[in-house]
Amino acid sequence: MQNIKKRIADKIAQGVKGINPDAEINAADVVGMLEYPPDANMGDLAFPCFKLSKILRRSPVQIAQVIAEGLSDEAVSKVEAVNGYLNITLSNVFLSQNVVKEILEKKETYGSQTFGEGKMVVLDYSSPNVAKPFHIGHLGTTVIGHSLRKLHEFAGYQCYGINYLGDWGTQFGKLIVAYRKWGSREAVETEGIDKLVELYVRINNAIKGDPEKGIPADDGLAEESRAEFHKLEMGDEENLELWKWFVSISLKEYERTYKQLGIEFDSYKGESFYTDKMPAQVQKLRDMDLLKIDDGASIVDLSEYNMPPCLILKRDGSTLYPTRDIAAAVYRKENYHFDKAIYVTSAQQCLHFAQWFKVVEMMGYPWYDELVHVPYGTVSLNGAKLATRTGNVVLLRDLFELAVEKVAGIMAEKSPDLENKMEVAEAVGVGAIVFYYLSNTRMKDINFVMEEALSFDGNTGPYVQYTYARACSVLNRAGAIADAEVKIESDEEAALVKTLARFGERVCAAIADYEPSYITRFILDVAVAFNRFYHNCPIMTAEDPAVRASRLKLTEATKIVLGNAFDLICLKKTEKI
Ligand code: ARG
């Protein structure tokens, strides 16, 4: 649609100049003003003339009429001037000959863009905190982050994905103490991260105590944990060994989940990596006179920007989350030379990012405006909010497992003869969760309802993956497609082609707004349009071989576009379900 819009915009701009040669308007402006009418009766594109009224000193109604009379283009079959709008209907012949042909020629590059070429994007996402549970709350950062990566790659950017592991901090002191008290090498080796989480939860509960049950808080244990972390920071060998081991056990677990999602990272440089990179930044802050001492702590005052101060050093001189983020950003700029650095986290961290981005600006780093925080809303499960510290959490792994199990059950009934059943069940089960999650705009708070996510006939992952498999199955049965022209003869065919044609635009909008949900909704639009076409237009049983070939080509184009869009949102392409 981008090309079609451009050529029509050219003609409209000419029309405007015809009315007033001095009017300052170009085709790109017109592209931005074109709209999709809410109703198919009003055509495929609309151009509102209201804004031009002032420059052209005529009424919108007159302007629309004059431009409509002069507008003719191969891509357009009808133009009407209605109440100050140009309503444009696209030519089916043009669409048949251009859109489908382009899709079939470009295949997996159809919809891709070039505006990112030569630019580098660094994406910081997923970034779980080691030894704390990897739970459903991390679904957002993981799948939004990866989709943004895929989208940027699709637009030509070079991308570098960083898993900024939360692999440093007082939680390791706690874990070390808990492990020595209640754990064993054997138990951690066999039970893996579950054991670590159990130990972590146990020590947190012990430290907190339970006043209701008359169990007092254990300050001694808290003190001991701080001391062990301090030893770790000082490079104590035994603690370092344990720490490394805890990290590697956790990583193994995360990698399983990443594999299910088809995600890989370029770097796992976590918080610990930046320990020795912070002092230089703290010194710079001090040299620039930006650090203030407040109750013993070092802060950057942000009152001028209506924000609470950014904490740089605690009273005991230890560094904080923002300190590390500043050091990491400087390192990444120097080493990866990004044009844009994207951070995907829950909206609860909005203030944190706003604060340290501002500090980076105050430090005089000219790239401060290349930092982008992409927040998302909270996730709850059937209403229950998910906490990390209590142990009362839903692990992502368990959620995936449950979904896969349920899908396997459905498939055992629906398609008992399917080969590699487990693989398909995993793709559909995990896909259902990803799709359900990404169907919402990212800032919306989501209540996760498993039954809805897994349904085969709602607006779900299984529904769109099933649609993809349906297109594949038609194509497999058909074998080689005869060389015929694509001809659009029915409304369903026209609607399908027009939907497919919008892919590139959706990609651009999704990148501009950091919104993978645009792709999810696009996929649904395509699935709905394809299924209407499939049910109303005989494909294999079409009598005329030319019609059959044309419809098969349309089916193939749908498969390509759906597949390309699936790739952008971590959804696996299922040839058979
Ligand atoms: N580990 C953090 C958490 O789970 C997220 C890190 C986000 N990235 C960053 N550069 N701060 O809350």
Tab-separated table of C-alpha atoms in Angstrom, residues 96 98-110 475 481-486 500 549-561 564:
chain	number	residue	atom	x	y	z
A	96	SER	CA	-4.068	-8.122	-8.941
A	98	ASN	CA	0.916	-5.491	-8.608
A	99	VAL	CA	0.378	-6.486	-4.996
A	100	VAL	CA	0.241	-10.256	-5.360
A	101	LYS	CA	3.073	-10.219	-7.859
A	102	GLU	CA	5.234	-8.214	-5.495
A	103	ILE	CA	4.538	-10.571	-2.594
A	104	LEU	CA	5.356	-13.643	-4.665
A	105	GLU	CA	8.563	-12.063	-5.924
A	106	LYS	CA	9.831	-10.674	-2.647
A	107	LYS	CA	8.740	-13.592	-0.473
A	108	GLU	CA	10.341	-13.359	2.976
A	109	THR	CA	11.413	-9.777	2.367
A	110	TYR	CA	7.895	-8.606	1.520
A	475	LEU	CA	-0.849	-25.405	-1.419
A	481	ILE	CA	0.765	-23.736	-9.561
A	482	ALA	CA	0.074	-23.104	-13.245
A	483	ASP	CA	1.396	-19.806	-14.505
A	484	ALA	CA	-1.667	-17.616	-14.694
A	485	GLU	CA	-2.504	-14.023	-14.067
A	486	VAL	CA	-4.004	-13.190	-10.737
A	500	LEU	CA	-2.150	-8.045	2.583
A	549	ALA	CA	-4.370	-20.878	-10.412
A	550	SER	CA	-5.206	-17.302	-9.542
A	551	ARG	CA	-6.702	-18.306	-6.187
A	552	LEU	CA	-3.777	-20.551	-5.420
A	553	LYS	CA	-1.461	-17.630	-5.990
A	554	LEU	CA	-3.526	-15.577	-3.619
A	555	THR	CA	-3.282	-18.401	-1.088
A	556	GLU	CA	0.460	-18.512	-1.521
A	557	ALA	CA	0.712	-14.748	-1.057
A	558	THR	CA	-1.301	-15.062	2.153
A	559	LYS	CA	1.002	-17.787	3.425
A	560	ILE	CA	4.033	-15.594	2.760
A	561	VAL	CA	2.647	-12.516	4.440
A	564	ASN	CA	6.610	-12.925	7.647
